PDB file of C-alpha atoms in Angstrom:
ATOM      1  CA  MET G1264     -17.806  29.530  -5.477  1.00 50.00           C
ATOM      2  CA  LYS G1265     -14.534  30.486  -7.126  1.00 60.00           C
ATOM      3  CA  ALA G1266     -13.702  28.655 -10.368  1.00 69.00           C
ATOM      4  CA  ASN G1267     -10.632  26.580  -9.591  1.00 70.00           C
ATOM      5  CA  LYS G1268      -8.222  24.937 -11.997  1.00 68.00           C
ATOM      6  CA  CYS G1269      -8.166  21.148 -12.265  1.00 70.00           C
ATOM      7  CA  TRP G1270      -4.675  19.817 -11.571  1.00 60.00           C
ATOM      8  CA  GLY G1271      -5.401  16.392 -13.039  1.00 64.00           C
ATOM      9  CA  ARG G1272      -3.865  14.845 -16.134  1.00 58.00           C
ATOM     10  CA  ASN G1273      -5.416  12.737 -18.870  1.00 60.00           C
ATOM     11  CA  LYS G1274      -4.137   9.346 -20.040  1.00 52.00           C
ATOM     12  CA  SER G1275      -1.562  11.076 -22.263  1.00 47.00           C
ATOM     13  CA  LEU G1276      -0.271  12.922 -19.162  1.00 48.00           C
ATOM     14  CA  VAL G1277      -1.476  16.255 -20.587  1.00 55.00           C
ATOM     15  CA  ALA G1278      -2.683  18.702 -17.926  1.00 60.00           C
ATOM     16  CA  CYS G1279      -6.479  19.020 -17.770  1.00 68.00           C
ATOM     17  CA  GLY G1280      -6.648  22.711 -16.862  1.00 65.00           C
ATOM     18  CA  ARG G1281     -10.460  22.857 -16.754  1.00 73.00           C
ATOM     19  CA  ARG G1282     -11.990  25.350 -14.345  1.00 76.00           C
ATOM     20  CA  GLY G1283     -15.057  24.840 -12.220  1.00 76.00           C
ATOM     21  CA  GLU G1284     -16.484  24.560  -8.716  1.00 69.00           C
ATOM     22  CA  TRP G1285     -14.020  22.035  -7.334  1.00 59.00           C
ATOM     23  CA  ARG G1286     -10.970  22.290  -5.108  1.00 58.00           C
ATOM     24  CA  LEU G1287      -8.132  20.548  -6.945  1.00 61.00           C
ATOM     25  CA  PHE G1288      -9.534  17.984  -9.393  1.00 65.00           C
ATOM     26  CA  CYS G1289     -12.555  17.952 -11.707  1.00 72.00           C
ATOM     27  CA  GLU G1290     -15.097  15.132 -11.803  1.00 66.00           C
ATOM     28  CA  ASP G1291     -13.129  13.235 -14.461  1.00 66.00           C
ATOM     29  CA  HIS G1292      -9.943  13.316 -12.381  1.00 60.00           C
ATOM     30  CA  LYS G1293     -11.355  13.350  -8.857  1.00 57.00           C
ATOM     31  CA  TYR G1294      -9.355  10.303  -7.758  1.00 53.00           C
ATOM     32  CA  GLN G1295      -5.988  11.503  -9.010  1.00 55.00           C
ATOM     33  CA  TRP G1296      -5.249  12.966  -5.600  1.00 55.00           C
ATOM     34  CA  LEU G1297      -4.440   9.352  -4.695  1.00 54.00           C
ATOM     35  CA  VAL G1298      -1.555   9.492  -7.158  1.00 54.00           C
ATOM     36  CA  ALA G1299      -0.414  12.750  -5.602  1.00 56.00           C
ATOM     37  CA  LEU G1300      -0.577  11.157  -2.158  1.00 55.00           C
ATOM     38  CA  LEU G1301       1.409   8.168  -3.398  1.00 52.00           C
ATOM     39  CA  PHE G1302       4.082  10.487  -4.786  1.00 49.00           C
ATOM     40  CA  PHE G1303       4.165  12.555  -1.589  1.00 50.00           C
ATOM     41  CA  ILE G1304       4.476   9.590   0.748  1.00 50.00           C
ATOM     42  CA  PHE G1305       6.738   7.412  -1.369  1.00 49.00           C
ATOM     43  CA  THR G1306       9.271   9.839  -2.824  1.00 44.00           C
ATOM     44  CA  VAL G1307       9.289  13.142  -0.961  1.00 37.00           C
ATOM     45  CA  VAL G1308       8.785  12.462   2.717  1.00 35.00           C
ATOM     46  CA  ALA G1309       8.950   8.640   2.589  1.00 36.00           C
ATOM     47  CA  GLY G1310       7.875   8.130   6.125  1.00 34.00           C
ATOM     48  CA  SER G1311       7.987  11.286   8.187  1.00 34.00           C
ATOM     49  CA  ALA G1312       4.444  10.757   9.502  1.00 33.00           C
ATOM     50  CA  SER G1313       1.300   8.722   9.004  1.00 36.00           C
ATOM     51  CA  ILE G1314      -1.923  10.135   7.625  1.00 38.00           C
ATOM     52  CA  TYR G1315      -3.539  10.803  10.996  1.00 39.00           C
ATOM     53  CA  SER G1316      -0.562  11.018  13.353  1.00 33.00           C
ATOM     54  CA  VAL G1317       3.055  10.078  13.778  1.00 31.00           C
ATOM     55  CA  PHE G1318       3.272   6.368  13.032  1.00 37.00           C
ATOM     56  CA  SER G1319       3.120   4.672  16.446  1.00 37.00           C
ATOM     57  CA  PRO G1320       3.567   1.026  17.447  1.00 37.00           C
ATOM     58  CA  ASP G1321       0.383  -0.972  17.898  1.00 35.00           C
ATOM     59  CA  PRO G1322      -0.694  -1.509  21.525  1.00 32.00           C
ATOM     60  CA  VAL G1323      -0.387  -5.262  21.170  1.00 30.00           C
ATOM     61  CA  ALA G1324       2.482  -6.855  19.244  1.00 29.00           C
ATOM     62  CA  HIS G1325       1.747 -10.127  17.485  1.00 30.00           C
ATOM     63  CA  ASP G1326       4.453 -12.596  16.489  1.00 30.00           C
ATOM     64  CA  GLN G1327       2.341 -14.365  13.905  1.00 31.00           C
ATOM     65  CA  SER G1328       3.589 -16.799  11.292  1.00 31.00           C
ATOM     66  CA  SER G1329       1.809 -16.824   7.942  1.00 36.00           C
ATOM     67  CA  SER G1330       1.027 -20.148   6.329  1.00 36.00           C
ATOM     68  CA  LEU G1331       0.915 -18.515   2.911  1.00 40.00           C
ATOM     69  CA  SER G1332       4.175 -16.689   3.569  1.00 38.00           C
ATOM     70  CA  ASN G1333       5.779 -19.998   4.446  1.00 43.00           C
ATOM     71  CA  LYS G1334       4.523 -21.484   1.208  1.00 43.00           C
ATOM     72  CA  VAL G1335       5.986 -18.619  -0.805  1.00 41.00           C
ATOM     73  CA  SER G1336       9.341 -18.655   0.933  1.00 36.00           C
ATOM     74  CA  GLY G1337       9.651 -22.340   1.608  1.00 37.00           C
ATOM     75  CA  ASP G1338      10.820 -21.502   5.134  1.00 37.00           C
ATOM     76  CA  SER G1339       8.511 -22.589   7.938  1.00 31.00           C
ATOM     77  CA  SER G1340      10.416 -20.456  10.434  1.00 34.00           C
ATOM     78  CA  SER G1341       9.684 -17.160   8.702  1.00 46.00           C
ATOM     79  CA  SER G1342       7.697 -14.644  10.766  1.00 57.00           C
ATOM     80  CA  PRO G1343       7.379 -10.855  11.058  1.00 69.00           C
ATOM     81  CA  ILE G1344      10.095  -8.992  12.926  1.00 63.00           C
ATOM     82  CA  LYS G1345       8.801  -7.584  16.199  1.00 58.00           C
ATOM     83  CA  GLU G1346       8.703  -3.796  16.555  1.00 56.00           C
ATOM     84  CA  SER G1347      10.799  -4.120  19.705  1.00 53.00           C
ATOM     85  CA  GLU G1348      13.694  -5.662  17.765  1.00 66.00           C
ATOM     86  CA  ASN G1349      16.602  -3.480  16.675  1.00 80.00           C
ATOM     87  CA  VAL G1350      15.916  -2.360  13.095  1.00 83.00           C
ATOM     88  CA  PRO G1351      17.741   0.611  11.497  1.00 80.00           C
ATOM     89  CA  GLY G1352      15.794   3.770  10.703  1.00 78.00           C
ATOM     90  CA  PHE G1353      15.350   7.397  11.785  1.00 79.00           C
ATOM     91  CA  ASN G1354      11.639   6.957  12.560  1.00 84.00           C
ATOM     92  CA  ASN G1355       9.035   4.229  12.872  1.00 84.00           C
ATOM     93  CA  VAL G1356       7.964   4.390   9.230  1.00 85.00           C
ATOM     94  CA  GLU G1357      11.530   4.032   7.962  1.00 88.00           C
ATOM     95  CA  LYS G1358      12.061   1.158  10.386  1.00 90.00           C
ATOM     96  CA  GLN G1359       8.923  -0.520   9.075  1.00 91.00           C
ATOM     97  CA  LEU G1360      10.189  -0.224   5.498  1.00 91.00           C
ATOM     98  CA  ASN G1361      13.507  -1.732   6.555  1.00 93.00           C
ATOM     99  CA  ARG G1362      11.725  -4.590   8.333  1.00 94.00           C
ATOM    100  CA  ALA G1363      10.117  -5.509   5.023  1.00 94.00           C
ATOM    101  CA  LYS G1364      13.506  -5.610   3.291  1.00 94.00           C
ATOM    102  CA  ILE G1365      15.047  -7.730   6.042  1.00 94.00           C
ATOM    103  CA  GLU G1366      12.156 -10.197   6.068  1.00 95.00           C
ATOM    104  CA  GLY G1367      12.248 -10.257   2.275  1.00 95.00           C
ATOM    105  CA  LEU G1368      15.660 -11.927   2.340  1.00 94.00           C
ATOM    106  CA  GLU G1369      13.812 -15.134   3.234  1.00 93.00           C
ATOM    107  CA  TYR G1370      11.708 -15.051   0.048  1.00 94.00           C
ATOM    108  CA  THR G1371      12.936 -16.074  -3.398  1.00 92.00           C
ATOM    109  CA  GLN G1372       9.813 -16.882  -5.414  1.00 94.00           C
ATOM    110  CA  ALA G1373       8.339 -13.895  -7.267  1.00 96.00           C
ATOM    111  CA  SER G1374       4.632 -13.564  -8.012  1.00 96.00           C
ATOM    112  CA  SER G1375       2.420 -11.516 -10.303  1.00 96.00           C
ATOM    113  CA  SER G1376      -0.787 -12.005  -8.339  1.00 96.00           C
ATOM    114  CA  THR G1377      -0.236 -12.298  -4.568  1.00 96.00           C
ATOM    115  CA  PHE G1378       2.274 -10.466  -2.392  1.00 97.00           C
ATOM    116  CA  VAL G1379       3.128 -10.575   1.289  1.00 97.00           C
ATOM    117  CA  ALA G1380       3.177  -6.938   2.428  1.00 97.00           C
ATOM    118  CA  LYS G1381       3.792  -4.820   5.489  1.00 96.00           C
ATOM    119  CA  LEU G1382       1.757  -1.777   6.559  1.00 95.00           C
ATOM    120  CA  PHE G1383       3.753   1.429   7.031  1.00 92.00           C
ATOM    121  CA  VAL G1384       1.170   4.239   6.838  1.00 89.00           C
ATOM    122  CA  LYS G1385      -2.247   3.906   8.450  1.00 89.00           C
ATOM    123  CA  SER G1386      -5.387   5.950   9.056  1.00 89.00           C
ATOM    124  CA  SER G1387      -8.680   5.757  10.920  1.00 91.00           C
ATOM    125  CA  LEU G1388     -11.254   3.249   9.690  1.00 94.00           C
ATOM    126  CA  GLU G1389     -13.964   5.536  11.060  1.00 92.00           C
ATOM    127  CA  GLU G1390     -13.467   7.566   7.876  1.00 89.00           C
ATOM    128  CA  VAL G1391     -15.356   4.824   6.028  1.00 91.00           C
ATOM    129  CA  ILE G1392     -18.441   5.522   8.145  1.00 88.00           C
ATOM    130  CA  TYR G1393     -18.210   9.296   7.784  1.00 86.00           C
ATOM    131  CA  GLY G1394     -17.676   9.213   4.025  1.00 84.00           C
ATOM    132  CA  GLY G1395     -13.995  10.122   4.195  1.00 82.00           C
ATOM    133  CA  ASP G1396     -10.959   8.280   2.894  1.00 84.00           C
ATOM    134  CA  ALA G1397      -9.341   5.642   5.098  1.00 89.00           C
ATOM    135  CA  LEU G1398      -6.023   5.238   3.292  1.00 92.00           C
ATOM    136  CA  PHE G1399      -3.269   2.742   4.044  1.00 94.00           C
ATOM    137  CA  ALA G1400       0.171   2.295   2.485  1.00 94.00           C
ATOM    138  CA  PHE G1401       1.941  -1.061   2.252  1.00 96.00           C
ATOM    139  CA  THR G1402       5.389  -2.133   1.111  1.00 96.00           C
ATOM    140  CA  SER G1403       6.231  -5.459  -0.492  1.00 97.00           C
ATOM    141  CA  VAL G1404       7.933  -8.221   1.479  1.00 97.00           C
ATOM    142  CA  THR G1405       7.912 -10.844  -1.276  1.00 97.00           C
ATOM    143  CA  PRO G1406       9.318 -10.261  -4.802  1.00 97.00           C
ATOM    144  CA  VAL G1407       7.036  -8.768  -7.455  1.00 98.00           C
ATOM    145  CA  LYS G1408       7.256  -9.646 -11.157  1.00 97.00           C
ATOM    146  CA  SER G1409       4.862  -9.034 -14.030  1.00 97.00           C
ATOM    147  CA  ILE G1410       4.116 -11.874 -16.452  1.00 96.00           C
ATOM    148  CA  ASN G1411       5.540 -10.186 -19.567  1.00 95.00           C
ATOM    149  CA  GLU G1412       8.664  -8.613 -18.061  1.00 94.00           C
ATOM    150  CA  GLU G1413      11.857 -10.208 -16.761  1.00 94.00           C
ATOM    151  CA  TYR G1414      12.706  -7.664 -14.065  1.00 95.00           C
ATOM    152  CA  VAL G1415      12.004  -8.762 -10.497  1.00 97.00           C
ATOM    153  CA  PHE G1416      11.279  -6.107  -7.873  1.00 97.00           C
ATOM    154  CA  GLU G1417      12.787  -7.318  -4.621  1.00 96.00           C
ATOM    155  CA  ALA G1418      11.412  -6.705  -1.130  1.00 95.00           C
ATOM    156  CA  GLY G1419      10.646  -3.051  -0.453  1.00 94.00           C
ATOM    157  CA  LYS G1420      10.758  -2.085  -4.137  1.00 95.00           C
ATOM    158  CA  CYS G1421       6.971  -1.972  -4.552  1.00 96.00           C
ATOM    159  CA  ARG G1422       4.390  -0.066  -2.563  1.00 95.00           C
ATOM    160  CA  PHE G1423       0.622  -0.125  -2.540  1.00 96.00           C
ATOM    161  CA  ILE G1424      -2.193   2.241  -1.603  1.00 94.00           C
ATOM    162  CA  GLY G1425      -5.235   0.643  -0.010  1.00 95.00           C
ATOM    163  CA  LYS G1426      -8.540   2.322   0.766  1.00 95.00           C
ATOM    164  CA  GLY G1427     -11.049   1.232   3.388  1.00 95.00           C
ATOM    165  CA  LYS G1428     -14.235   0.042   1.690  1.00 94.00           C
ATOM    166  CA  GLU G1429     -16.227  -1.497   4.557  1.00 94.00           C
ATOM    167  CA  PHE G1430     -15.884  -1.255   8.331  1.00 94.00           C
ATOM    168  CA  TYR G1431     -17.917  -3.536  10.592  1.00 94.00           C
ATOM    169  CA  ILE G1432     -17.049  -2.583  14.146  1.00 91.00           C
ATOM    170  CA  ASP G1433     -19.595  -5.015  15.607  1.00 92.00           C
ATOM    171  CA  ARG G1434     -18.228  -7.933  13.566  1.00 93.00           C
ATOM    172  CA  GLY G1435     -14.570  -7.112  14.151  1.00 92.00           C
ATOM    173  CA  TYR G1436     -13.389  -6.842  10.569  1.00 94.00           C
ATOM    174  CA  SER G1437     -12.933  -4.388   7.713  1.00 96.00           C
ATOM    175  CA  ARG G1438     -12.369  -4.644   3.970  1.00 97.00           C
ATOM    176  CA  ILE G1439      -9.611  -2.811   2.126  1.00 97.00           C
ATOM    177  CA  ASP G1440      -9.448  -2.290  -1.647  1.00 97.00           C
ATOM    178  CA  ILE G1441      -6.054  -1.897  -3.324  1.00 97.00           C
ATOM    179  CA  LYS G1442      -6.065   1.191  -5.548  1.00 95.00           C
ATOM    180  CA  LEU G1443      -2.454   1.565  -6.667  1.00 94.00           C
ATOM    181  CA  ILE G1444       0.803  -0.298  -7.044  1.00 95.00           C
ATOM    182  CA  ASN G1445       4.046   1.555  -7.701  1.00 94.00           C
ATOM    183  CA  CYS G1446       7.502  -0.018  -8.034  1.00 95.00           C
ATOM    184  CA  VAL G1447      10.973   1.507  -8.411  1.00 94.00           C
ATOM    185  CA  ASP G1448      13.985  -0.251  -9.950  1.00 94.00           C
ATOM    186  CA  ASP G1449      17.663   0.227  -9.132  1.00 92.00           C
ATOM    187  CA  SER G1450      17.916   3.052 -11.694  1.00 91.00           C
ATOM    188  CA  ARG G1451      15.079   4.955  -9.966  1.00 90.00           C
ATOM    189  CA  ASN G1452      12.670   4.280 -12.831  1.00 92.00           C
ATOM    190  CA  SER G1453       9.098   4.152 -11.567  1.00 92.00           C
ATOM    191  CA  PHE G1454       6.450   1.684 -12.764  1.00 94.00           C
ATOM    192  CA  GLY G1455       2.871   1.286 -11.682  1.00 94.00           C
ATOM    193  CA  ILE G1456      -0.808   0.576 -12.128  1.00 94.00           C
ATOM    194  CA  ASP G1457      -3.573   2.971 -11.081  1.00 93.00           C
ATOM    195  CA  ALA G1458      -7.133   1.652 -10.809  1.00 94.00           C
ATOM    196  CA  GLU G1459      -8.633   5.056 -11.608  1.00 90.00           C
ATOM    197  CA  GLN G1460      -6.660   5.402 -14.837  1.00 89.00           C
ATOM    198  CA  LEU G1461      -7.902   1.978 -15.896  1.00 92.00           C
ATOM    199  CA  GLY G1462     -11.502   2.895 -15.101  1.00 93.00           C
ATOM    200  CA  LEU G1463     -11.637   0.359 -12.263  1.00 95.00           C
ATOM    201  CA  HIS G1464     -12.732   0.807  -8.664  1.00 94.00           C
ATOM    202  CA  ARG G1465      -9.794  -1.330  -7.513  1.00 96.00           C
ATOM    203  CA  ILE G1466      -6.973  -3.571  -8.747  1.00 97.00           C
ATOM    204  CA  GLY G1467      -6.997  -5.942  -5.784  1.00 97.00           C
ATOM    205  CA  TYR G1468      -7.850  -6.373  -2.129  1.00 98.00           C
ATOM    206  CA  LEU G1469      -6.191  -6.991   1.221  1.00 98.00           C
ATOM    207  CA  SER G1470      -6.428 -10.139   3.318  1.00 97.00           C
ATOM    208  CA  MET G1471      -4.817 -11.500   6.443  1.00 96.00           C
ATOM    209  CA  ALA G1472      -1.573 -13.278   5.542  1.00 91.00           C
ATOM    210  CA  GLY G1473      -2.842 -16.639   6.757  1.00 85.00           C
ATOM    211  CA  LYS G1474      -6.176 -16.365   4.938  1.00 89.00           C
ATOM    212  CA  PRO G1475      -5.649 -15.895   1.178  1.00 86.00           C
ATOM    213  CA  GLY G1476      -8.871 -15.142  -0.683  1.00 89.00           C
ATOM    214  CA  ASN G1477     -10.678 -13.942   2.446  1.00 94.00           C
ATOM    215  CA  PRO G1478     -11.274 -10.151   2.235  1.00 96.00           C
ATOM    216  CA  ASN G1479     -12.142  -9.787   5.932  1.00 96.00           C
ATOM    217  CA  VAL G1480      -9.283  -7.966   7.673  1.00 96.00           C
ATOM    218  CA  ARG G1481      -9.268  -7.581  11.430  1.00 96.00           C
ATOM    219  CA  PHE G1482      -8.531  -4.255  13.108  1.00 95.00           C
ATOM    220  CA  ILE G1483      -7.487  -2.948  16.520  1.00 94.00           C
ATOM    221  CA  ALA G1484      -8.462  -0.064  18.776  1.00 93.00           C
ATOM    222  CA  ASP G1485      -5.757   2.606  18.854  1.00 90.00           C
ATOM    223  CA  GLY G1486      -6.716   5.394  21.243  1.00 88.00           C
ATOM    224  CA  ASN G1487     -10.120   6.655  20.169  1.00 88.00           C
ATOM    225  CA  ILE G1488      -9.979   5.225  16.642  1.00 91.00           C
ATOM    226  CA  HIS G1489      -9.814   1.833  14.955  1.00 94.00           C
ATOM    227  CA  THR G1490      -7.080   0.993  12.474  1.00 94.00           C
ATOM    228  CA  LEU G1491      -4.971  -1.879  11.122  1.00 95.00           C
ATOM    229  CA  GLU G1492      -2.157  -3.563  13.020  1.00 93.00           C
ATOM    230  CA  THR G1493       1.432  -2.806  12.041  1.00 90.00           C
ATOM    231  CA  ASN G1494       3.328  -5.712  13.573  1.00 89.00           C
ATOM    232  CA  ILE G1495       1.892  -8.424  11.344  1.00 94.00           C
ATOM    233  CA  ASN G1496       2.148  -9.143   7.640  1.00 96.00           C
ATOM    234  CA  TYR G1497      -0.745  -8.951   5.195  1.00 98.00           C
ATOM    235  CA  LEU G1498      -1.462 -10.448   1.803  1.00 97.00           C
ATOM    236  CA  ILE G1499      -2.253  -8.324  -1.229  1.00 97.00           C
ATOM    237  CA  ASN G1500      -4.400 -10.196  -3.742  1.00 97.00           C
ATOM    238  CA  MET G1501      -4.576  -8.806  -7.281  1.00 97.00           C
ATOM    239  CA  ASP G1502      -7.922  -9.208  -9.017  1.00 97.00           C
ATOM    240  CA  VAL G1503      -6.031 -10.380 -12.117  1.00 96.00           C
ATOM    241  CA  PRO G1504      -2.314 -11.234 -12.408  1.00 97.00           C
ATOM    242  CA  ILE G1505      -0.095  -8.316 -13.419  1.00 97.00           C
ATOM    243  CA  THR G1506       0.793  -8.770 -17.087  1.00 96.00           C
ATOM    244  CA  SER G1507       2.848  -5.572 -17.332  1.00 95.00           C
ATOM    245  CA  LEU G1508       3.953  -2.661 -15.147  1.00 95.00           C
ATOM    246  CA  PRO G1509       4.041   0.458 -17.356  1.00 93.00           C
ATOM    247  CA  LYS G1510       6.755   3.034 -16.706  1.00 92.00           C
ATOM    248  CA  ASN G1511       5.257   6.187 -15.190  1.00 88.00           C
ATOM    249  CA  GLY G1512       8.209   8.403 -14.330  1.00 85.00           C
ATOM    250  CA  LYS G1513      11.325   8.729 -12.228  1.00 81.00           C
ATOM    251  CA  SER G1514      11.657   8.465  -8.460  1.00 82.00           C
ATOM    252  CA  PHE G1515      13.727  10.902  -6.412  1.00 75.00           C
ATOM    253  CA  GLU G1516      15.345   8.011  -4.583  1.00 76.00           C
ATOM    254  CA  ARG G1517      15.886   4.274  -4.674  1.00 73.00           C
ATOM    255  CA  TRP G1518      13.558   2.250  -2.502  1.00 70.00           C
TER     256      TRP G1518
END
């Protein structure tokens, strides 16, 4: 096999450059393609398509209120905006991002450990069975704030990459680990946490919005695959509260 160059970077952001029998990243940096995917989805094509197809509405729309969301916002009437409602955007992904910002107007209390979030990029959970990568991207609905920093990232300013860990088709639920969080401020400065760079297998997990602490996430059939619903909100649970969000670069655009 041809000796290929590793495109990964070490913790000092110095290019690895090692050569060996791999495609893009060596064994030490094999998960950094997740960072590349995050950059590609979040800053370059921010919503032109999902991982497996053009982002399509779920077959069944659910108008579900979240008890935890209500607790965070203090508004018992808060609920996800239906996909059929008129939301600005050139495509379904952009509309989904805008839904998060609109719903976020109802939330004022920032958190460093739990965040209401909306799915905007999805993939097939069957990848978990076949040894592939079932990746999902979420955007924040509730404000995000680290413990040691004053800046508050409002709705839509933070995005997360989740990866399918378990998929139980007979039991009707899956489990999704959160691998990355990346936030952008009004000056386009980018901040984030990457589980792989910290030597962790995850930084948090996904749960249904009404069931904080429960890692079992239901799924739907979409054509010949199974995936997560888009017309409901989820809850992202950090394994430990975010003490700091290190700066990691500059975004091409404001979120």
